[in-house]
Each structure stands twice: as structure tokens, then as C-alpha cells.
Amino acid sequence: RSAGRRADGIAVQDRFLDAARLAALAGCARVRRGRGDFLPARIGSGRELQRRADIRGDSICWLEEPLFPAERELLATMEAMRSILNRALFLGLEEVELHYACYPAGSGYARHVDQPRGRGARRLSSVIYLNERWREADGGLLRCAADGGELRDIEPTGGRLALFLTEGREHEVLPAARERMSITGWFLGRQASGLPR
């Protein structure tokens, strides 16, 4: 399935996950949280990593082995998408990395870019929303700068996929009235500078 066409560096596809896959992945996230796999997210890189809940309020859990079947299926889907994107857009994408992101009610992530300074492996950012029965009043929008400079607001509706070209693209997560869950990740290319990710 192709993502919604729009020539501003951002694409959104509704029902990327059907109801069964959405419920299965939301269930995986609940199990992982229950057993303590989620850790408070930090900002910065290397030795400068720090927890700043005033800037970034989520907790995260990387999708790494051992995986649940629904997670393995999602990774296979994203790998297939990587191949399609390479054939269609010549992006040179070599791998995919994904993590769960859980924002408690009232928390968000201030305006930022997804490429730490001096590191350019992340080419395409992705967000898959796991929020069931999300309403407009719940908030939690992804606010993303489009190529023309205007801002696009994307509601975190369950099953929705948002993709955007990573380099230099500022975006933020606005606070939500209730817990907000997603799987966030990146399609990675070769590290141009030769530095590790």
C-alpha cells in the first residue's frame, strides 16, 4: 500500500494497521511495560545523554530480540516497505530501527530534529500510532514542518502511519489529555560521516 501522496516531504496513511494488528501490538506494548522493558527517554548523544522530562516526556522500548510474533510481522512489513521505497525513490535505505514510545497524559516532546549533530544515518522517520478510540479532544498531535515551511498537524489515530524525510525537519509532539502510544522509528542509510550511529 502506498502512503498518501503529498509533495511536502510528509506522507500519512490511515489504516496502515488493521484492527487486529493494532490490538496485537498494543498488547505487546502493555506486556513490555508490565515487565519493566520501558525506560525514560533521554535527549542528546554519547556522554551528553540526559533525562529532561520538560523537553521530552516519553518512555521508550526498542524492538529487539526476543520479539513477539506481532512485532516480528511489523518488522517484516517495514523491511518490505524499505525495499519498495528504495526502488521508487532511490533513498539508499539499508535497515530499519523501531521503538515503542509511551507519553503519559500531559507530556510531549519539544520541537526537535531526529538527526543528532554530525550523524546522518537516519533518512526517513516513521510513526505508527497504537491509540485505540482516539478522539480529537485527546490532543497529542504530531506537528511537523513541511518542505514549504508551513506546519502540518497529524492526529495520532490508531493504525495510522506517518512518514517524513528526516534531514533538518523540525517536529514536536503536543501534550495529550490521555496516554499516547506509538511505534517510532527510522529507515537508515549508510553513515555519510563514517561516525557510528
PDB file of N, CA, C and O in Angstrom, residues 7-68:
ATOM      1  N   ALA A   7       3.491  16.356  -1.890  1.00  0.00           N
ATOM      2  CA  ALA A   7       4.864  16.749  -2.227  1.00  0.00           C
ATOM      3  C   ALA A   7       5.423  17.753  -1.223  1.00  0.00           C
ATOM      4  O   ALA A   7       5.862  18.823  -1.598  1.00  0.00           O
ATOM      5  N   ASP A   8       5.381  17.402   0.059  1.00  0.00           N
ATOM      6  CA  ASP A   8       5.953  18.309   1.059  1.00  0.00           C
ATOM      7  C   ASP A   8       6.873  17.570   2.023  1.00  0.00           C
ATOM      8  O   ASP A   8       7.177  18.054   3.094  1.00  0.00           O
ATOM      9  N   GLY A   9       7.326  16.376   1.629  1.00  0.00           N
ATOM     10  CA  GLY A   9       8.240  15.609   2.467  1.00  0.00           C
ATOM     11  C   GLY A   9       7.564  14.824   3.559  1.00  0.00           C
ATOM     12  O   GLY A   9       8.241  14.210   4.387  1.00  0.00           O
ATOM     13  N   ILE A  10       6.227  14.841   3.604  1.00  0.00           N
ATOM     14  CA  ILE A  10       5.456  14.159   4.652  1.00  0.00           C
ATOM     15  C   ILE A  10       4.376  13.320   3.967  1.00  0.00           C
ATOM     16  O   ILE A  10       3.727  13.787   3.029  1.00  0.00           O
ATOM     17  N   ALA A  11       4.190  12.094   4.438  1.00  0.00           N
ATOM     18  CA  ALA A  11       3.111  11.246   3.929  1.00  0.00           C
ATOM     19  C   ALA A  11       2.384  10.603   5.106  1.00  0.00           C
ATOM     20  O   ALA A  11       3.006  10.258   6.107  1.00  0.00           O
ATOM     21  N   VAL A  12       1.067  10.473   4.978  1.00  0.00           N
ATOM     22  CA  VAL A  12       0.239   9.873   6.032  1.00  0.00           C
ATOM     23  C   VAL A  12      -0.649   8.823   5.390  1.00  0.00           C
ATOM     24  O   VAL A  12      -1.264   9.074   4.358  1.00  0.00           O
ATOM     25  N   GLN A  13      -0.688   7.645   6.012  1.00  0.00           N
ATOM     26  CA  GLN A  13      -1.572   6.586   5.534  1.00  0.00           C
ATOM     27  C   GLN A  13      -2.416   6.073   6.689  1.00  0.00           C
ATOM     28  O   GLN A  13      -1.879   5.588   7.687  1.00  0.00           O
ATOM     29  N   ASP A  14      -3.715   6.205   6.567  1.00  0.00           N
ATOM     30  CA  ASP A  14      -4.632   5.665   7.564  1.00  0.00           C
ATOM     31  C   ASP A  14      -4.804   4.164   7.352  1.00  0.00           C
ATOM     32  O   ASP A  14      -4.594   3.647   6.253  1.00  0.00           O
ATOM     33  N   ARG A  15      -5.143   3.457   8.422  1.00  0.00           N
ATOM     34  CA  ARG A  15      -5.375   2.014   8.403  1.00  0.00           C
ATOM     35  C   ARG A  15      -4.158   1.241   7.900  1.00  0.00           C
ATOM     36  O   ARG A  15      -4.292   0.196   7.271  1.00  0.00           O
ATOM     37  N   PHE A  16      -2.961   1.758   8.169  1.00  0.00           N
ATOM     38  CA  PHE A  16      -1.736   1.011   7.887  1.00  0.00           C
ATOM     39  C   PHE A  16      -1.759  -0.295   8.687  1.00  0.00           C
ATOM     40  O   PHE A  16      -1.334  -1.341   8.210  1.00  0.00           O
ATOM     41  N   LEU A  17      -2.238  -0.202   9.928  1.00  0.00           N
ATOM     42  CA  LEU A  17      -2.505  -1.392  10.737  1.00  0.00           C
ATOM     43  C   LEU A  17      -4.005  -1.613  10.774  1.00  0.00           C
ATOM     44  O   LEU A  17      -4.759  -0.683  11.066  1.00  0.00           O
ATOM     45  N   ASP A  18      -4.434  -2.839  10.497  1.00  0.00           N
ATOM     46  CA  ASP A  18      -5.857  -3.130  10.682  1.00  0.00           C
ATOM     47  C   ASP A  18      -6.129  -3.314  12.180  1.00  0.00           C
ATOM     48  O   ASP A  18      -5.202  -3.294  13.006  1.00  0.00           O
ATOM     49  N   ALA A  19      -7.400  -3.480  12.537  1.00  0.00           N
ATOM     50  CA  ALA A  19      -7.784  -3.522  13.950  1.00  0.00           C
ATOM     51  C   ALA A  19      -7.084  -4.649  14.702  1.00  0.00           C
ATOM     52  O   ALA A  19      -6.658  -4.486  15.851  1.00  0.00           O
ATOM     53  N   ALA A  20      -6.931  -5.815  14.058  1.00  0.00           N
ATOM     54  CA  ALA A  20      -6.315  -6.960  14.730  1.00  0.00           C
ATOM     55  C   ALA A  20      -4.830  -6.712  14.997  1.00  0.00           C
ATOM     56  O   ALA A  20      -4.331  -6.996  16.098  1.00  0.00           O
ATOM     57  N   ARG A  21      -4.115  -6.169  14.008  1.00  0.00           N
ATOM     58  CA  ARG A  21      -2.677  -5.895  14.198  1.00  0.00           C
ATOM     59  C   ARG A  21      -2.467  -4.764  15.203  1.00  0.00           C
ATOM     60  O   ARG A  21      -1.531  -4.801  16.001  1.00  0.00           O
ATOM     61  N   LEU A  22      -3.342  -3.773  15.171  1.00  0.00           N
ATOM     62  CA  LEU A  22      -3.273  -2.685  16.135  1.00  0.00           C
ATOM     63  C   LEU A  22      -3.437  -3.226  17.560  1.00  0.00           C
ATOM     64  O   LEU A  22      -2.639  -2.924  18.457  1.00  0.00           O
ATOM     65  N   ALA A  23      -4.455  -4.052  17.763  1.00  0.00           N
ATOM     66  CA  ALA A  23      -4.702  -4.609  19.097  1.00  0.00           C
ATOM     67  C   ALA A  23      -3.536  -5.497  19.546  1.00  0.00           C
ATOM     68  O   ALA A  23      -3.133  -5.470  20.713  1.00  0.00           O
ATOM     69  N   ALA A  24      -2.990  -6.278  18.615  1.00  0.00           N
ATOM     70  CA  ALA A  24      -1.883  -7.172  18.969  1.00  0.00           C
ATOM     71  C   ALA A  24      -0.654  -6.382  19.400  1.00  0.00           C
ATOM     72  O   ALA A  24      -0.010  -6.706  20.413  1.00  0.00           O
ATOM     73  N   LEU A  25      -0.309  -5.327  18.660  1.00  0.00           N
ATOM     74  CA  LEU A  25       0.873  -4.531  19.000  1.00  0.00           C
ATOM     75  C   LEU A  25       0.653  -3.726  20.280  1.00  0.00           C
ATOM     76  O   LEU A  25       1.573  -3.592  21.101  1.00  0.00           O
ATOM     77  N   ALA A  26      -0.556  -3.202  20.470  1.00  0.00           N
ATOM     78  CA  ALA A  26      -0.859  -2.505  21.725  1.00  0.00           C
ATOM     79  C   ALA A  26      -0.729  -3.473  22.901  1.00  0.00           C
ATOM     80  O   ALA A  26      -0.229  -3.110  23.970  1.00  0.00           O
ATOM     81  N   GLY A  27      -1.148  -4.724  22.690  1.00  0.00           N
ATOM     82  CA  GLY A  27      -0.994  -5.741  23.731  1.00  0.00           C
ATOM     83  C   GLY A  27       0.462  -6.053  24.025  1.00  0.00           C
ATOM     84  O   GLY A  27       0.854  -6.213  25.192  1.00  0.00           O
ATOM     85  N   CYS A  28       1.295  -6.129  22.982  1.00  0.00           N
ATOM     86  CA  CYS A  28       2.739  -6.335  23.178  1.00  0.00           C
ATOM     87  C   CYS A  28       3.330  -5.208  24.020  1.00  0.00           C
ATOM     88  O   CYS A  28       4.141  -5.448  24.925  1.00  0.00           O
ATOM     89  N   ALA A  29       2.935  -3.972  23.709  1.00  0.00           N
ATOM     90  CA  ALA A  29       3.444  -2.823  24.463  1.00  0.00           C
ATOM     91  C   ALA A  29       3.036  -2.915  25.936  1.00  0.00           C
ATOM     92  O   ALA A  29       3.849  -2.639  26.827  1.00  0.00           O
ATOM     93  N   ARG A  30       1.796  -3.330  26.191  1.00  0.00           N
ATOM     94  CA  ARG A  30       1.344  -3.460  27.594  1.00  0.00           C
ATOM     95  C   ARG A  30       2.155  -4.513  28.342  1.00  0.00           C
ATOM     96  O   ARG A  30       2.549  -4.311  29.496  1.00  0.00           O
ATOM     97  N   VAL A  31       2.416  -5.647  27.681  1.00  0.00           N
ATOM     98  CA  VAL A  31       3.214  -6.701  28.325  1.00  0.00           C
ATOM     99  C   VAL A  31       4.617  -6.188  28.627  1.00  0.00           C
ATOM    100  O   VAL A  31       5.148  -6.390  29.728  1.00  0.00           O
ATOM    101  N   ARG A  32       5.221  -5.519  27.666  1.00  0.00           N
ATOM    102  CA  ARG A  32       6.586  -4.999  27.859  1.00  0.00           C
ATOM    103  C   ARG A  32       6.632  -3.961  28.982  1.00  0.00           C
ATOM    104  O   ARG A  32       7.581  -3.942  29.770  1.00  0.00           O
ATOM    105  N   ARG A  33       5.623  -3.121  29.037  1.00  0.00           N
ATOM    106  CA  ARG A  33       5.589  -2.130  30.128  1.00  0.00           C
ATOM    107  C   ARG A  33       5.429  -2.816  31.475  1.00  0.00           C
ATOM    108  O   ARG A  33       6.075  -2.454  32.457  1.00  0.00           O
ATOM    109  N   GLY A  34       4.563  -3.835  31.501  1.00  0.00           N
ATOM    110  CA  GLY A  34       4.322  -4.553  32.742  1.00  0.00           C
ATOM    111  C   GLY A  34       5.550  -5.243  33.296  1.00  0.00           C
ATOM    112  O   GLY A  34       5.706  -5.375  34.512  1.00  0.00           O
ATOM    113  N   ARG A  35       6.444  -5.663  32.407  1.00  0.00           N
ATOM    114  CA  ARG A  35       7.650  -6.355  32.889  1.00  0.00           C
ATOM    115  C   ARG A  35       8.861  -5.424  32.987  1.00  0.00           C
ATOM    116  O   ARG A  35       9.977  -5.868  33.245  1.00  0.00           O
ATOM    117  N   GLY A  36       8.640  -4.124  32.770  1.00  0.00           N
ATOM    118  CA  GLY A  36       9.694  -3.138  33.007  1.00  0.00           C
ATOM    119  C   GLY A  36      10.652  -2.906  31.854  1.00  0.00           C
ATOM    120  O   GLY A  36      11.763  -2.413  32.062  1.00  0.00           O
ATOM    121  N   ASP A  37      10.238  -3.227  30.604  1.00  0.00           N
ATOM    122  CA  ASP A  37      11.114  -3.031  29.446  1.00  0.00           C
ATOM    123  C   ASP A  37      11.245  -1.567  29.025  1.00  0.00           C
ATOM    124  O   ASP A  37      12.187  -1.211  28.317  1.00  0.00           O
ATOM    125  N   PHE A  38      10.282  -0.718  29.405  1.00  0.00           N
ATOM    126  CA  PHE A  38      10.319   0.692  29.018  1.00  0.00           C
ATOM    127  C   PHE A  38      11.235   1.477  29.952  1.00  0.00           C
ATOM    128  O   PHE A  38      11.233   1.257  31.162  1.00  0.00           O
ATOM    129  N   LEU A  39      12.002   2.398  29.372  1.00  0.00           N
ATOM    130  CA  LEU A  39      12.887   3.273  30.146  1.00  0.00           C
ATOM    131  C   LEU A  39      12.614   4.725  29.779  1.00  0.00           C
ATOM    132  O   LEU A  39      12.258   5.022  28.634  1.00  0.00           O
ATOM    133  N   PRO A  40      12.795   5.663  30.714  1.00  0.00           N
ATOM    134  CA  PRO A  40      12.604   7.076  30.388  1.00  0.00           C
ATOM    135  C   PRO A  40      13.521   7.492  29.236  1.00  0.00           C
ATOM    136  O   PRO A  40      14.713   7.178  29.237  1.00  0.00           O
ATOM    137  N   ALA A  41      12.940   8.158  28.239  1.00  0.00           N
ATOM    138  CA  ALA A  41      13.724   8.600  27.090  1.00  0.00           C
ATOM    139  C   ALA A  41      14.660   9.730  27.507  1.00  0.00           C
ATOM    140  O   ALA A  41      14.357  10.514  28.408  1.00  0.00           O
ATOM    141  N   ARG A  42      15.798   9.808  26.819  1.00  0.00           N
ATOM    142  CA  ARG A  42      16.774  10.847  27.100  1.00  0.00           C
ATOM    143  C   ARG A  42      17.059  11.629  25.822  1.00  0.00           C
ATOM    144  O   ARG A  42      16.773  11.159  24.724  1.00  0.00           O
ATOM    145  N   ILE A  43      17.625  12.789  25.975  1.00  0.00           N
ATOM    146  CA  ILE A  43      17.998  13.623  24.829  1.00  0.00           C
ATOM    147  C   ILE A  43      19.512  13.781  24.799  1.00  0.00           C
ATOM    148  O   ILE A  43      20.195  13.557  25.799  1.00  0.00           O
ATOM    149  N   GLY A  44      20.030  14.205  23.637  1.00  0.00           N
ATOM    150  CA  GLY A  44      21.468  14.346  23.474  1.00  0.00           C
ATOM    151  C   GLY A  44      22.040  13.081  22.866  1.00  0.00           C
ATOM    152  O   GLY A  44      21.325  12.205  22.388  1.00  0.00           O
ATOM    153  N   SER A  45      23.353  12.952  22.909  1.00  0.00           N
ATOM    154  CA  SER A  45      24.016  11.766  22.384  1.00  0.00           C
ATOM    155  C   SER A  45      25.309  11.519  23.148  1.00  0.00           C
ATOM    156  O   SER A  45      25.851  12.422  23.790  1.00  0.00           O
ATOM    157  N   GLY A  46      25.762  10.273  23.068  1.00  0.00           N
ATOM    158  CA  GLY A  46      27.022   9.919  23.723  1.00  0.00           C
ATOM    159  C   GLY A  46      27.000  10.207  25.202  1.00  0.00           C
ATOM    160  O   GLY A  46      26.049   9.889  25.913  1.00  0.00           O
ATOM    161  N   ARG A  47      28.062  10.856  25.681  1.00  0.00           N
ATOM    162  CA  ARG A  47      28.172  11.169  27.111  1.00  0.00           C
ATOM    163  C   ARG A  47      27.245  12.294  27.543  1.00  0.00           C
ATOM    164  O   ARG A  47      27.077  12.552  28.727  1.00  0.00           O
ATOM    165  N   GLU A  48      26.652  12.976  26.549  1.00  0.00           N
ATOM    166  CA  GLU A  48      25.775  14.104  26.868  1.00  0.00           C
ATOM    167  C   GLU A  48      24.314  13.697  27.014  1.00  0.00           C
ATOM    168  O   GLU A  48      23.441  14.549  27.161  1.00  0.00           O
ATOM    169  N   LEU A  49      24.021  12.388  26.963  1.00  0.00           N
ATOM    170  CA  LEU A  49      22.645  11.930  27.133  1.00  0.00           C
ATOM    171  C   LEU A  49      22.124  12.321  28.503  1.00  0.00           C
ATOM    172  O   LEU A  49      22.813  12.152  29.505  1.00  0.00           O
ATOM    173  N   GLN A  50      20.914  12.855  28.539  1.00  0.00           N
ATOM    174  CA  GLN A  50      20.323  13.234  29.819  1.00  0.00           C
ATOM    175  C   GLN A  50      18.806  13.149  29.758  1.00  0.00           C
ATOM    176  O   GLN A  50      18.211  13.267  28.688  1.00  0.00           O
ATOM    177  N   ARG A  51      18.196  12.905  30.912  1.00  0.00           N
ATOM    178  CA  ARG A  51      16.740  12.894  31.018  1.00  0.00           C
ATOM    179  C   ARG A  51      16.288  14.322  31.261  1.00  0.00           C
ATOM    180  O   ARG A  51      16.739  14.953  32.217  1.00  0.00           O
ATOM    181  N   ARG A  52      15.423  14.838  30.375  1.00  0.00           N
ATOM    182  CA  ARG A  52      14.849  16.172  30.524  1.00  0.00           C
ATOM    183  C   ARG A  52      13.361  16.063  30.247  1.00  0.00           C
ATOM    184  O   ARG A  52      12.918  16.308  29.126  1.00  0.00           O
ATOM    185  N   ALA A  53      12.589  15.663  31.252  1.00  0.00           N
ATOM    186  CA  ALA A  53      11.154  15.438  31.066  1.00  0.00           C
ATOM    187  C   ALA A  53      10.430  16.712  30.639  1.00  0.00           C
ATOM    188  O   ALA A  53       9.353  16.637  30.036  1.00  0.00           O
ATOM    189  N   ASP A  54      11.018  17.888  30.916  1.00  0.00           N
ATOM    190  CA  ASP A  54      10.406  19.143  30.477  1.00  0.00           C
ATOM    191  C   ASP A  54      10.516  19.311  28.959  1.00  0.00           C
ATOM    192  O   ASP A  54       9.736  20.046  28.350  1.00  0.00           O
ATOM    193  N   ILE A  55      11.467  18.607  28.336  1.00  0.00           N
ATOM    194  CA  ILE A  55      11.645  18.654  26.888  1.00  0.00           C
ATOM    195  C   ILE A  55      11.040  17.422  26.222  1.00  0.00           C
ATOM    196  O   ILE A  55      10.331  17.529  25.220  1.00  0.00           O
ATOM    197  N   ARG A  56      11.298  16.270  26.811  1.00  0.00           N
ATOM    198  CA  ARG A  56      10.838  15.000  26.240  1.00  0.00           C
ATOM    199  C   ARG A  56      10.296  14.124  27.362  1.00  0.00           C
ATOM    200  O   ARG A  56      11.050  13.666  28.223  1.00  0.00           O
ATOM    201  N   GLY A  57       8.980  13.855  27.326  1.00  0.00           N
ATOM    202  CA  GLY A  57       8.337  13.193  28.454  1.00  0.00           C
ATOM    203  C   GLY A  57       8.011  11.730  28.277  1.00  0.00           C
ATOM    204  O   GLY A  57       7.369  11.132  29.136  1.00  0.00           O
ATOM    205  N   ASP A  58       8.459  11.114  27.165  1.00  0.00           N
ATOM    206  CA  ASP A  58       8.065   9.729  26.915  1.00  0.00           C
ATOM    207  C   ASP A  58       9.027   8.721  27.534  1.00  0.00           C
ATOM    208  O   ASP A  58      10.138   9.052  27.939  1.00  0.00           O
ATOM    209  N   SER A  59       8.553   7.481  27.598  1.00  0.00           N
ATOM    210  CA  SER A  59       9.389   6.329  27.915  1.00  0.00           C
ATOM    211  C   SER A  59       9.413   5.461  26.667  1.00  0.00           C
ATOM    212  O   SER A  59       8.429   5.405  25.915  1.00  0.00           O
ATOM    213  N   ILE A  60      10.549   4.770  26.441  1.00  0.00           N
ATOM    214  CA  ILE A  60      10.695   4.020  25.199  1.00  0.00           C
ATOM    215  C   ILE A  60      11.157   2.591  25.461  1.00  0.00           C
ATOM    216  O   ILE A  60      11.704   2.274  26.524  1.00  0.00           O
ATOM    217  N   CYS A  61      10.936   1.739  24.459  1.00  0.00           N
ATOM    218  CA  CYS A  61      11.402   0.357  24.474  1.00  0.00           C
ATOM    219  C   CYS A  61      11.740  -0.024  23.035  1.00  0.00           C
ATOM    220  O   CYS A  61      10.857  -0.012  22.172  1.00  0.00           O
ATOM    221  N   TRP A  62      13.013  -0.321  22.775  1.00  0.00           N
ATOM    222  CA  TRP A  62      13.438  -0.690  21.426  1.00  0.00           C
ATOM    223  C   TRP A  62      12.895  -2.059  21.049  1.00  0.00           C
ATOM    224  O   TRP A  62      12.814  -2.961  21.892  1.00  0.00           O
ATOM    225  N   LEU A  63      12.528  -2.244  19.783  1.00  0.00           N
ATOM    226  CA  LEU A  63      12.096  -3.543  19.287  1.00  0.00           C
ATOM    227  C   LEU A  63      13.333  -4.358  18.935  1.00  0.00           C
ATOM    228  O   LEU A  63      13.914  -4.198  17.851  1.00  0.00           O
ATOM    229  N   GLU A  64      13.741  -5.183  19.875  1.00  0.00           N
ATOM    230  CA  GLU A  64      14.910  -6.037  19.721  1.00  0.00           C
ATOM    231  C   GLU A  64      14.535  -7.438  20.179  1.00  0.00           C
ATOM    232  O   GLU A  64      13.621  -7.623  20.964  1.00  0.00           O
ATOM    233  N   GLU A  65      15.276  -8.421  19.707  1.00  0.00           N
ATOM    234  CA  GLU A  65      15.018  -9.802  20.105  1.00  0.00           C
ATOM    235  C   GLU A  65      15.173  -9.959  21.624  1.00  0.00           C
ATOM    236  O   GLU A  65      16.019  -9.296  22.219  1.00  0.00           O
ATOM    237  N   PRO A  66      14.367 -10.838  22.222  1.00  0.00           N
ATOM    238  CA  PRO A  66      13.314 -11.657  21.621  1.00  0.00           C
ATOM    239  C   PRO A  66      12.057 -10.829  21.322  1.00  0.00           C
ATOM    240  O   PRO A  66      11.652 -10.011  22.139  1.00  0.00           O
ATOM    241  N   LEU A  67      11.492 -11.072  20.156  1.00  0.00           N
ATOM    242  CA  LEU A  67      10.319 -10.329  19.708  1.00  0.00           C
ATOM    243  C   LEU A  67       9.058 -11.175  19.826  1.00  0.00           C
ATOM    244  O   LEU A  67       9.102 -12.395  19.705  1.00  0.00           O
ATOM    245  N   PHE A  68       7.934 -10.495  20.030  1.00  0.00           N
ATOM    246  CA  PHE A  68       6.636 -11.148  19.940  1.00  0.00           C
ATOM    247  C   PHE A  68       6.282 -11.334  18.457  1.00  0.00           C
ATOM    248  O   PHE A  68       6.772 -10.591  17.604  1.00  0.00           O
TER     249      PHE A  68
END
